[in-house]
Tab-separated table of C-alpha atoms in Angstrom:
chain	number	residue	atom	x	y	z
R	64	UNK	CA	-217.952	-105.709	-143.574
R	65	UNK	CA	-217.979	-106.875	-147.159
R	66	UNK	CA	-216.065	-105.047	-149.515
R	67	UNK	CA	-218.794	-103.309	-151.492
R	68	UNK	CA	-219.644	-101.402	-148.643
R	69	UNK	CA	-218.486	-97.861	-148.470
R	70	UNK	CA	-215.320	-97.043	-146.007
R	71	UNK	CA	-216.505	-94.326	-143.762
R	72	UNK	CA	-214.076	-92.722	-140.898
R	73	UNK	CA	-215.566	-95.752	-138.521
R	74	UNK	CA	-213.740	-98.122	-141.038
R	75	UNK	CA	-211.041	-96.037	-142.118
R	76	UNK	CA	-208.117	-95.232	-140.022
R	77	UNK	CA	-209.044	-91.745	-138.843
R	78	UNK	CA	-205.440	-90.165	-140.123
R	79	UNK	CA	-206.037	-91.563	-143.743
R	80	UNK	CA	-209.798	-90.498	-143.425
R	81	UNK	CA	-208.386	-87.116	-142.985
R	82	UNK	CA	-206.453	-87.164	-145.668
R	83	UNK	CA	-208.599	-88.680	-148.175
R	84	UNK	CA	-210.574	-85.684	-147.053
R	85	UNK	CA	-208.040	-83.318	-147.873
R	86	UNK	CA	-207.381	-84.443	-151.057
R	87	UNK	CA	-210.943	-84.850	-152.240
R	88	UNK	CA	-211.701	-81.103	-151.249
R	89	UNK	CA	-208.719	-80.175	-152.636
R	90	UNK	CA	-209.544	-81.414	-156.311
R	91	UNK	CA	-212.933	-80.768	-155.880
R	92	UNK	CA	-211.793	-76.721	-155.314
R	93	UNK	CA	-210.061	-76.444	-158.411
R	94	UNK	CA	-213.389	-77.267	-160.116
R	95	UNK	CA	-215.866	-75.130	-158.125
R	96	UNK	CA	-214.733	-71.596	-158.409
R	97	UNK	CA	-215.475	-70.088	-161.952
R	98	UNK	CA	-218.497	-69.000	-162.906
R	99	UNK	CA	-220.160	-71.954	-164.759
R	100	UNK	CA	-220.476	-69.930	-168.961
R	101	UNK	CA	-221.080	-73.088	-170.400
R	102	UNK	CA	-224.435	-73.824	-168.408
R	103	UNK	CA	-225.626	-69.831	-168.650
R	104	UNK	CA	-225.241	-70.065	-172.316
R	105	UNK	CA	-227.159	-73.788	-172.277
R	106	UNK	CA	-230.036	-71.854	-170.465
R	107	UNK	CA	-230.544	-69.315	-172.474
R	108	UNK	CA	-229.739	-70.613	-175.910
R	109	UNK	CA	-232.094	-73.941	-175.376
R	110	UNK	CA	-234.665	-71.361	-174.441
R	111	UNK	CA	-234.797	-69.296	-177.349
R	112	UNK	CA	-234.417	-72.242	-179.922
R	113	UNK	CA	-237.679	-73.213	-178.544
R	114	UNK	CA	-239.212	-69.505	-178.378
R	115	UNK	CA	-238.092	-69.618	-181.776
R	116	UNK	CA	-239.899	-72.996	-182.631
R	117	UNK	CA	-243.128	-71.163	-182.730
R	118	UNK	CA	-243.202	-68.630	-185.391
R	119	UNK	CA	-241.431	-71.112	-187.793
R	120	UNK	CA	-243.834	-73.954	-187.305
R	121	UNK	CA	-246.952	-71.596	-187.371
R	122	UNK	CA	-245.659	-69.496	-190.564
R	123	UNK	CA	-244.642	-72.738	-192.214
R	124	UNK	CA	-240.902	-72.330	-192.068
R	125	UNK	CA	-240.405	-76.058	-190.788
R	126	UNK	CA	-242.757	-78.494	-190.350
R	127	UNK	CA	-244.368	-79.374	-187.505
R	128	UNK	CA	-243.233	-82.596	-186.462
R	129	UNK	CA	-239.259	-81.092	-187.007
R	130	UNK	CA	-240.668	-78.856	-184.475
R	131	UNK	CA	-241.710	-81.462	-182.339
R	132	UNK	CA	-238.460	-83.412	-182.081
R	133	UNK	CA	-236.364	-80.294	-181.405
R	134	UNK	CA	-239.339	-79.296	-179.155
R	135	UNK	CA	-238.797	-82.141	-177.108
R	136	UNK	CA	-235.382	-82.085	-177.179
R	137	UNK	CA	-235.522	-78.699	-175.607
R	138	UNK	CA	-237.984	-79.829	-172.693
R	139	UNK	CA	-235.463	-82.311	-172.166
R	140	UNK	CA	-232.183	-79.979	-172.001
R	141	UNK	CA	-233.841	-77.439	-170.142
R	142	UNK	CA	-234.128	-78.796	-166.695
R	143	UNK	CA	-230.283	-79.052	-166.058
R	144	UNK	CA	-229.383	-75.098	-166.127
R	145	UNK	CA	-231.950	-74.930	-163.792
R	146	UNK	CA	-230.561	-77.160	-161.478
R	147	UNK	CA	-227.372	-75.119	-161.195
R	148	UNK	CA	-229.019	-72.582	-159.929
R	149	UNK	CA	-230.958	-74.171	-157.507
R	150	UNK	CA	-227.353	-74.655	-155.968
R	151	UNK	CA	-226.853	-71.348	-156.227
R	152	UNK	CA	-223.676	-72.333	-158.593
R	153	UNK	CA	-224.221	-68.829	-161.203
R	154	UNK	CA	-223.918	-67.162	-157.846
R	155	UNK	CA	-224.569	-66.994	-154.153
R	156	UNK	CA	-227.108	-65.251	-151.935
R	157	UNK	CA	-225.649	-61.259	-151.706
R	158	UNK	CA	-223.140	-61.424	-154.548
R	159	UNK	CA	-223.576	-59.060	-157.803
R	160	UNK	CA	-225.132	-61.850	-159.969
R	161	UNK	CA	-227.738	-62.957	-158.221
R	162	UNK	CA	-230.225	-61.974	-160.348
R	163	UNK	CA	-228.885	-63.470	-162.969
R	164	UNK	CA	-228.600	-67.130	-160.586
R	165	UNK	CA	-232.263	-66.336	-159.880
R	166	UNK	CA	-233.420	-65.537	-163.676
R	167	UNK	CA	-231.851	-68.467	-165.218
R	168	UNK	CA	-233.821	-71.250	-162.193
R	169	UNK	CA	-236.787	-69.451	-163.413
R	170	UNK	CA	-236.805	-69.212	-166.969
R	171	UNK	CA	-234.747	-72.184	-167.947
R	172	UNK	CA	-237.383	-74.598	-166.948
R	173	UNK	CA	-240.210	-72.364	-168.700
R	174	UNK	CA	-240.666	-75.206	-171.509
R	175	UNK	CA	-241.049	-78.097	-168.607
R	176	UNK	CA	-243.128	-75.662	-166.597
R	177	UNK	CA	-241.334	-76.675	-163.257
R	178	UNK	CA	-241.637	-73.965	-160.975
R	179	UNK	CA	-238.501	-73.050	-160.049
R	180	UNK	CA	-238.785	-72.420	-156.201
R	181	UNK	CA	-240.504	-76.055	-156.033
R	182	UNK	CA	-237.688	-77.468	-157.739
R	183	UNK	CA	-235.091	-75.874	-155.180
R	184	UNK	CA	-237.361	-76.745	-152.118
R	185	UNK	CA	-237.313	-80.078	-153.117
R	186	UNK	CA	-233.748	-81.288	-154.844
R	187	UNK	CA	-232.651	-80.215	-151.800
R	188	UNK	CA	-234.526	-82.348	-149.403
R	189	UNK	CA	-233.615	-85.005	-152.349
R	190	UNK	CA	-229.716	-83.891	-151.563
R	191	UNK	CA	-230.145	-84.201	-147.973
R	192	UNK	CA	-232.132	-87.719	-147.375
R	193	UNK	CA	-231.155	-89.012	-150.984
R	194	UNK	CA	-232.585	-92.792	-151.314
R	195	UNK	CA	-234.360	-92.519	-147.905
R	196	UNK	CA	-238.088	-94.127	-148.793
R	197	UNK	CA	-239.736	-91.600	-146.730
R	198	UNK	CA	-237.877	-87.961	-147.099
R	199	UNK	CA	-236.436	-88.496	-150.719
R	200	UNK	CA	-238.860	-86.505	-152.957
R	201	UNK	CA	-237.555	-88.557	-155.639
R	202	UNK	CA	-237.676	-91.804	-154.323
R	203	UNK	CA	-240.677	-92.791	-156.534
R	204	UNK	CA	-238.733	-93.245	-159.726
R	205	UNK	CA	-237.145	-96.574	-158.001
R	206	UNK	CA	-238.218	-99.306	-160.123
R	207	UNK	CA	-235.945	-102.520	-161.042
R	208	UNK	CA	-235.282	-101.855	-164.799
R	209	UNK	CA	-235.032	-98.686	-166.702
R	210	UNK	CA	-238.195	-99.811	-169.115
R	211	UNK	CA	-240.182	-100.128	-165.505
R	212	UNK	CA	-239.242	-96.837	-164.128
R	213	UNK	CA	-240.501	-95.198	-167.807
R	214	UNK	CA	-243.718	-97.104	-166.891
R	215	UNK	CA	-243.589	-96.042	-163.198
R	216	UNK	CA	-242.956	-92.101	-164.512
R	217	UNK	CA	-246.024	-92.248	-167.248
R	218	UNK	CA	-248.296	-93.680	-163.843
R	219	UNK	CA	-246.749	-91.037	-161.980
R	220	UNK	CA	-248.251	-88.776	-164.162
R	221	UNK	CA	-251.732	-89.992	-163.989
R	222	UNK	CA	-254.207	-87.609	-161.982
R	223	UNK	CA	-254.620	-90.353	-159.590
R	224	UNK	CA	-251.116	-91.116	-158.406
R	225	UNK	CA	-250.126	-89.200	-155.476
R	226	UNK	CA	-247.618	-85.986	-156.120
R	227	UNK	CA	-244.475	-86.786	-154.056
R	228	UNK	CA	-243.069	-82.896	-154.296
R	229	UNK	CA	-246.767	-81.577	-153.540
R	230	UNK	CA	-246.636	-84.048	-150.456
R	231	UNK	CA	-243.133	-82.057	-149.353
R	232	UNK	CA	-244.770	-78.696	-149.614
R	233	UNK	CA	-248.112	-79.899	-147.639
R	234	UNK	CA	-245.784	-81.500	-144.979
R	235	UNK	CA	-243.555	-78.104	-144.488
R	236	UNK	CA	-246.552	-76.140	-144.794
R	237	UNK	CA	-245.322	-73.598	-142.224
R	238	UNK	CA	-242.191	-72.688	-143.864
R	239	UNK	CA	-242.814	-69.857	-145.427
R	240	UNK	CA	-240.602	-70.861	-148.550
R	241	UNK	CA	-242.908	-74.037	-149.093
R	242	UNK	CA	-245.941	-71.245	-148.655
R	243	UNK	CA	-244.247	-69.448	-151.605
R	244	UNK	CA	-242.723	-72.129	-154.038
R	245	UNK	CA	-246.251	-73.192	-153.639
R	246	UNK	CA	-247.864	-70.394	-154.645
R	247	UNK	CA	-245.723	-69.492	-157.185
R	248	UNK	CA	-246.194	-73.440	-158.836
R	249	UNK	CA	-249.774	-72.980	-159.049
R	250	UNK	CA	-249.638	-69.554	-160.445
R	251	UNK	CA	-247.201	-71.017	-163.170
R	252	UNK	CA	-249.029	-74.555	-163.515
R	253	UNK	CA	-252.183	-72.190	-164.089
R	254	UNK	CA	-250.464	-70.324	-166.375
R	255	UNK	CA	-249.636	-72.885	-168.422
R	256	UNK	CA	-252.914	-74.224	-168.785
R	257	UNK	CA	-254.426	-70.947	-169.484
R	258	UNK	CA	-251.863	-70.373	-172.476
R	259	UNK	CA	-252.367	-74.252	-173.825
R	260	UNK	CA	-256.418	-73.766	-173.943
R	261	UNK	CA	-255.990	-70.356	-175.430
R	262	UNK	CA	-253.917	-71.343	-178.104
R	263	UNK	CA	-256.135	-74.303	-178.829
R	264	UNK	CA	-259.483	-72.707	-178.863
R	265	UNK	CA	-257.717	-70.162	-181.500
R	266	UNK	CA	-256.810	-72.235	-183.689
R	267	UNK	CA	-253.403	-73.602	-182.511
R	268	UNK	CA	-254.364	-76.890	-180.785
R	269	UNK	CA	-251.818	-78.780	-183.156
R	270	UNK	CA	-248.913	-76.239	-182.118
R	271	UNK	CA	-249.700	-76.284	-178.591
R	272	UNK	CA	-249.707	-79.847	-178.371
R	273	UNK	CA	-246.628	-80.443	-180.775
R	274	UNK	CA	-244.847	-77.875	-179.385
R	275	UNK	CA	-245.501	-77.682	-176.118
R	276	UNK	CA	-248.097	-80.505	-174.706
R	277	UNK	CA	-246.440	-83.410	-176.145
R	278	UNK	CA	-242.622	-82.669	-175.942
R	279	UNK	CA	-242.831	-82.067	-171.873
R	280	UNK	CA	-244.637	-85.549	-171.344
R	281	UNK	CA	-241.777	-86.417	-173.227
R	282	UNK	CA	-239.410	-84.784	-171.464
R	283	UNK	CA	-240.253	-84.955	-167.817
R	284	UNK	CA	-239.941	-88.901	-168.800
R	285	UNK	CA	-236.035	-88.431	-169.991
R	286	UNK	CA	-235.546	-86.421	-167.251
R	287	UNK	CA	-236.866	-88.517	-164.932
R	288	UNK	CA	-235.114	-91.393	-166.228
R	289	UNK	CA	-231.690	-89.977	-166.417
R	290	UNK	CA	-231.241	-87.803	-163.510
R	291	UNK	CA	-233.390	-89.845	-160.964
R	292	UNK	CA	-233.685	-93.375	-161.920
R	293	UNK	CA	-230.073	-94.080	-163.362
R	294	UNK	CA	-227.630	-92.545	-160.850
R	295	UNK	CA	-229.200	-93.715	-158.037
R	296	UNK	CA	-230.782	-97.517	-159.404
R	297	UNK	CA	-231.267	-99.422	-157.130
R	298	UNK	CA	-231.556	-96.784	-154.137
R	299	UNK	CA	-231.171	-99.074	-151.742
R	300	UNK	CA	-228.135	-97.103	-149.882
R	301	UNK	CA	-227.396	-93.666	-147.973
R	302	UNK	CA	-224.864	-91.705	-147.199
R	303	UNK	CA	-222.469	-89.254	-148.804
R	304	UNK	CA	-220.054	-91.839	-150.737
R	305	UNK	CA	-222.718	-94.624	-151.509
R	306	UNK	CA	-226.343	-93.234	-152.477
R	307	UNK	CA	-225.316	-92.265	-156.325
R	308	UNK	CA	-223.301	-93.915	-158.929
R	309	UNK	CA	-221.041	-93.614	-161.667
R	310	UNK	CA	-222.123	-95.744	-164.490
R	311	UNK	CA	-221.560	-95.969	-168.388
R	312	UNK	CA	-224.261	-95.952	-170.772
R	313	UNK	CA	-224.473	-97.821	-174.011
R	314	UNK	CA	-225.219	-94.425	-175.873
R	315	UNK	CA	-222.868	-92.257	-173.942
R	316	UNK	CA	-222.530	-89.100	-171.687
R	317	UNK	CA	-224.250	-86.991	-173.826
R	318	UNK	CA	-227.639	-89.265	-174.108
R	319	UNK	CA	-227.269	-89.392	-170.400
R	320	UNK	CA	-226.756	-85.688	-170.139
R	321	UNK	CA	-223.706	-85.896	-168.195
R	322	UNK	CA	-225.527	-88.447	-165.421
R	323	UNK	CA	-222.585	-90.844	-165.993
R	324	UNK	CA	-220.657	-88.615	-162.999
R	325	UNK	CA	-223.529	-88.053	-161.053
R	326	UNK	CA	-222.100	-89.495	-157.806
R	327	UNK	CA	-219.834	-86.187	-158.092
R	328	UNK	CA	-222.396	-83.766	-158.452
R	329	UNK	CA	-223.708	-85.377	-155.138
R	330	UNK	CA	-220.102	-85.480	-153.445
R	331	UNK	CA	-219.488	-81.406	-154.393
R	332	UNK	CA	-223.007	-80.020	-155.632
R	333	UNK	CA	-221.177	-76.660	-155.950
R	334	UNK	CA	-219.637	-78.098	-159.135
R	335	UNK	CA	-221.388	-77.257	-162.382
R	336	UNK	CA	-222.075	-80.131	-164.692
R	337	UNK	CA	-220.071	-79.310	-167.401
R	338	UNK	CA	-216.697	-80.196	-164.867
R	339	UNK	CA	-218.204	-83.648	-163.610
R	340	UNK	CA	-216.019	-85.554	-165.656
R	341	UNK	CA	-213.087	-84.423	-165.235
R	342	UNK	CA	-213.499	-84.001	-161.876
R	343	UNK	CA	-214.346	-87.764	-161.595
R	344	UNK	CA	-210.856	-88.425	-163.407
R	345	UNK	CA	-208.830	-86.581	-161.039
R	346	UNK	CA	-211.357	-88.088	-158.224
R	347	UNK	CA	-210.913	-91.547	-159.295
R	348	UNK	CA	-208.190	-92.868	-157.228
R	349	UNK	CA	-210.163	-91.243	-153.812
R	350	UNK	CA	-213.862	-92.449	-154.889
R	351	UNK	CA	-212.008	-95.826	-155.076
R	352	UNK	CA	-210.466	-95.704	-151.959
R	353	UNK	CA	-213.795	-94.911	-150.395
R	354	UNK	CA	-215.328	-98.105	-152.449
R	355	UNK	CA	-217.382	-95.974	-153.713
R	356	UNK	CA	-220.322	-97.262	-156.657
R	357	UNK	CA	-217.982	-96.896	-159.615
R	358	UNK	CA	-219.993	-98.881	-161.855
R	359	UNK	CA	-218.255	-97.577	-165.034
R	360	UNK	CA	-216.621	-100.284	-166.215
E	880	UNK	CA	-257.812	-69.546	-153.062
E	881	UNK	CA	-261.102	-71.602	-151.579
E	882	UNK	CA	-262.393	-71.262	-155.330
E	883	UNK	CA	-259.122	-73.021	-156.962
E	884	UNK	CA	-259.008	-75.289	-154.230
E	885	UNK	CA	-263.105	-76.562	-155.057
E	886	UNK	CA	-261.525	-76.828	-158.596
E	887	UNK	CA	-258.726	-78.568	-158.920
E	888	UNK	CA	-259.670	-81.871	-158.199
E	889	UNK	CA	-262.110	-81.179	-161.701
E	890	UNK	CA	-258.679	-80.323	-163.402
E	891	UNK	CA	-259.472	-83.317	-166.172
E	892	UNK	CA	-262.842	-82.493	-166.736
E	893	UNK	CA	-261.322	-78.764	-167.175
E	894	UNK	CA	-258.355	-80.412	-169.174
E	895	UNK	CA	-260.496	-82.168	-171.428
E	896	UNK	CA	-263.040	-79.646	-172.592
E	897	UNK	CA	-260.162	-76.971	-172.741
E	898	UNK	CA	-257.381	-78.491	-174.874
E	899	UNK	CA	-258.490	-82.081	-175.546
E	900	UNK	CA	-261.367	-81.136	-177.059
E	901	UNK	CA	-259.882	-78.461	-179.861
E	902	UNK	CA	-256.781	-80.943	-180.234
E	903	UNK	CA	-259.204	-83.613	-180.760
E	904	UNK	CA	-261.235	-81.524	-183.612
E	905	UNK	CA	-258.174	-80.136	-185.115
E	906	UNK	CA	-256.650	-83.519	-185.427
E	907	UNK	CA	-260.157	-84.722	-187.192
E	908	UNK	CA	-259.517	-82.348	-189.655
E	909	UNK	CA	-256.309	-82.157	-190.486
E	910	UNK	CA	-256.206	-86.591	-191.124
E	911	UNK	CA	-259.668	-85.646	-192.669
E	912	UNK	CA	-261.693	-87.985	-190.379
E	913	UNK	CA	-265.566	-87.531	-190.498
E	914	UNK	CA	-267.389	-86.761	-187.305
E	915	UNK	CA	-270.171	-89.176	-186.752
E	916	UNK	CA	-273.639	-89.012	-186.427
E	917	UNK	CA	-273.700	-85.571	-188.121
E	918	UNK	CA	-271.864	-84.358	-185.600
E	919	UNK	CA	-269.040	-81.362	-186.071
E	920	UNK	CA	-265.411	-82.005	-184.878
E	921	UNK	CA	-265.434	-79.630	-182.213
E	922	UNK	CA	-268.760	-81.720	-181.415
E	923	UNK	CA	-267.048	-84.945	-181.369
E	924	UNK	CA	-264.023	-83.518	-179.613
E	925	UNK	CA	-266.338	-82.543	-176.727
E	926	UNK	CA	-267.660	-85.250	-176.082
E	927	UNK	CA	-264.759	-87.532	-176.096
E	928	UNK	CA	-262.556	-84.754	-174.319
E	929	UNK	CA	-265.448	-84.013	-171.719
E	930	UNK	CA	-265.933	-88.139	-171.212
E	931	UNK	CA	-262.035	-88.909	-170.680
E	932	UNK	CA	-261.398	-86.090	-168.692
E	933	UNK	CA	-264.333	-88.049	-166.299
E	934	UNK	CA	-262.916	-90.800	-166.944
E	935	UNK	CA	-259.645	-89.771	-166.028
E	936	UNK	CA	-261.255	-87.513	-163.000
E	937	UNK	CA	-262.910	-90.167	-161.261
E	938	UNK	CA	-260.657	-93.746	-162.194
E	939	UNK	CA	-257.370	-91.116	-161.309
E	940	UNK	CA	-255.485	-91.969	-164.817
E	941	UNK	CA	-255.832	-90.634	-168.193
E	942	UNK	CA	-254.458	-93.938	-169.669
């Protein structure tokens, strides 16, 4: 076995397996618990910068293309309080709150128009065969540079190029939940159509596409880029401690929206984003142990 | 359902007449580009939305 390879409980000796167990749940509990303020407040403050966008760029308050870059800034930031809740991390199934879990995965993502029951349906198949070519829905971002998988996410976009997370809905079409997170994308996906021709046949076709059009081509490209493409680059392994990465980026955490600890969001998905990092810290000594991809140096 | 289903795959043609086309026009006008042949912005923008959204339609990709 070469020594890049991850040390499973095959390789490790089964008592220090155990423990390394131990430990890592251990750390990772301390993290978990508390309900995750920092992301609620993301969700809805993100949302109503960009509600807000519109009456100031149509009654002249700021221009449009200000509007545009915060626009598309917003498209960008508003996929990752989603995500929580696809984990259910606001709160579980049964508990007080879930409404409020439930409200924030559908509203968050209202700027990206991602329907919120396809995005659960799938991140979680993407969770559960993560880098496998066939069941990933998000294997199609692999590409062998970043400025190729920007390409490969503008030709994913093209009407021609087959939709990997419609693809998971046909193939599970007798789940009921793939029934309804269908349903419930095309009623949203219409939607959003319906709104972006109204508003340009009266009069608005510069604000819809500046606003709205524009910044979630934009966006879906970022977000593709730094929560697919860079965690998991090159994709070529599975399992638990060696299909995501830590990494470093040039521009830091915050360009990379907190993707720099991905491999820990994989490890303990129950741990909002906002506690990745120091998470890692305290995880450091374990993930190394485990020879996991710690390619933060 | 049957209906949406019959439609979708026309979603550019739809895409182009719908948004491209009044983008198109209201970008003519506001970089104060004339429409040619006599033709109005919302003219132009009809045509060139309706032909790329066939374009796009039938070659699968807008670019």
């Amino acid at each position: 076995m070469s020594g890049a390879e991850a040390l499973g409980p095959t390789e490790l000796d089964k008592e220090e397996e155990r423990r390394l167990y131990r430990e890592e749940m251990a750390i990772a509990r301390k993290y978990i618990g508390p309900f995750p303020v920092v992301m609620a407040l993301w969700c809805f403050s993100n949302l109503l910068c960009w509600f807000a966008l519109w009456p100031l760029v149509i009654f002249d308050v700021i221009p449009l293309w200000a509007g545009f870059l915060i626009a598309t800034a917003n498209v960008a930031l508003c996929y990752l309080p989603s995500h929580e809740a696809q984990h259910s991390n606001y709160a579980n199934p049964g508990t007080p709150l879930r409404w409020l879990n439930e409200l924030i995965g559908y509203v968050s993502t209202i700027p990206l128009v991602l329907p919120f029951k396809i995005a659960r349906y799938t991140h979680m198949r993407h969770h559960k065969h993560t880098n496998d070519p066939k069941l990933d829905p998000d294997y199609e971002v692999i590409a062998p540079t970043w400025q190729q998988a920007v390409f490969k996410t503008i030709r994913r976009m093209q009407p021609g190029f087959p939709n990997s997370y419609g693809q998971v809905l046909t193939d599970n079409a007798d789940d009921p939940a793939a029934k309804r997170a269908g349903l419930e994308g095309m009623v949203q996906s219409l939607t959003y159509w319906g709104i972006l021709c109204t508003l340009a046949w009266s009069g608005y076709a510069l604000e819809a596409a500046f606003l709205w059009w524009m910044p979630r081509l934009l966006g879906n490209i970022y977000i593709s880029l730094f929560l697919s493409w860079w965690p998991h680059h090159p994709m070529k392994e599975m399992g638990r401690y060696r299909n995501t990465r830590s990494f470093s980026h040039k521009f830091g955490n915050l360009v990379a929206f907190g993707m720099e600890d991905h491999i820990i969001h994989h490890l303990h998905p129950g741990m909002p984003l906002n506690r990745n990092k120091a998470a890692f810290r305290e995880l450091r000594p374990i993930l190394e142990a485990r020879r996991c991809r710690l390619e933060d140096h | 359902m049957t209906i949406l289903k019959a439609l979708f795959p026309w979603g550019p043609v739809f895409f182009g007449l719908g948004f491209l086309a009044p983008l198109i026009a209201a970008l003519m006008i506001n970089l104060t580009i004339t429409a040619p042949f006599g033709l109005t912005e919302l003219q132009t923008g009809l045509i060139v939305g309706g032909t790329w959204g066939l374009v796009a339609k039938f070659g699968g990709r807008w670019i």
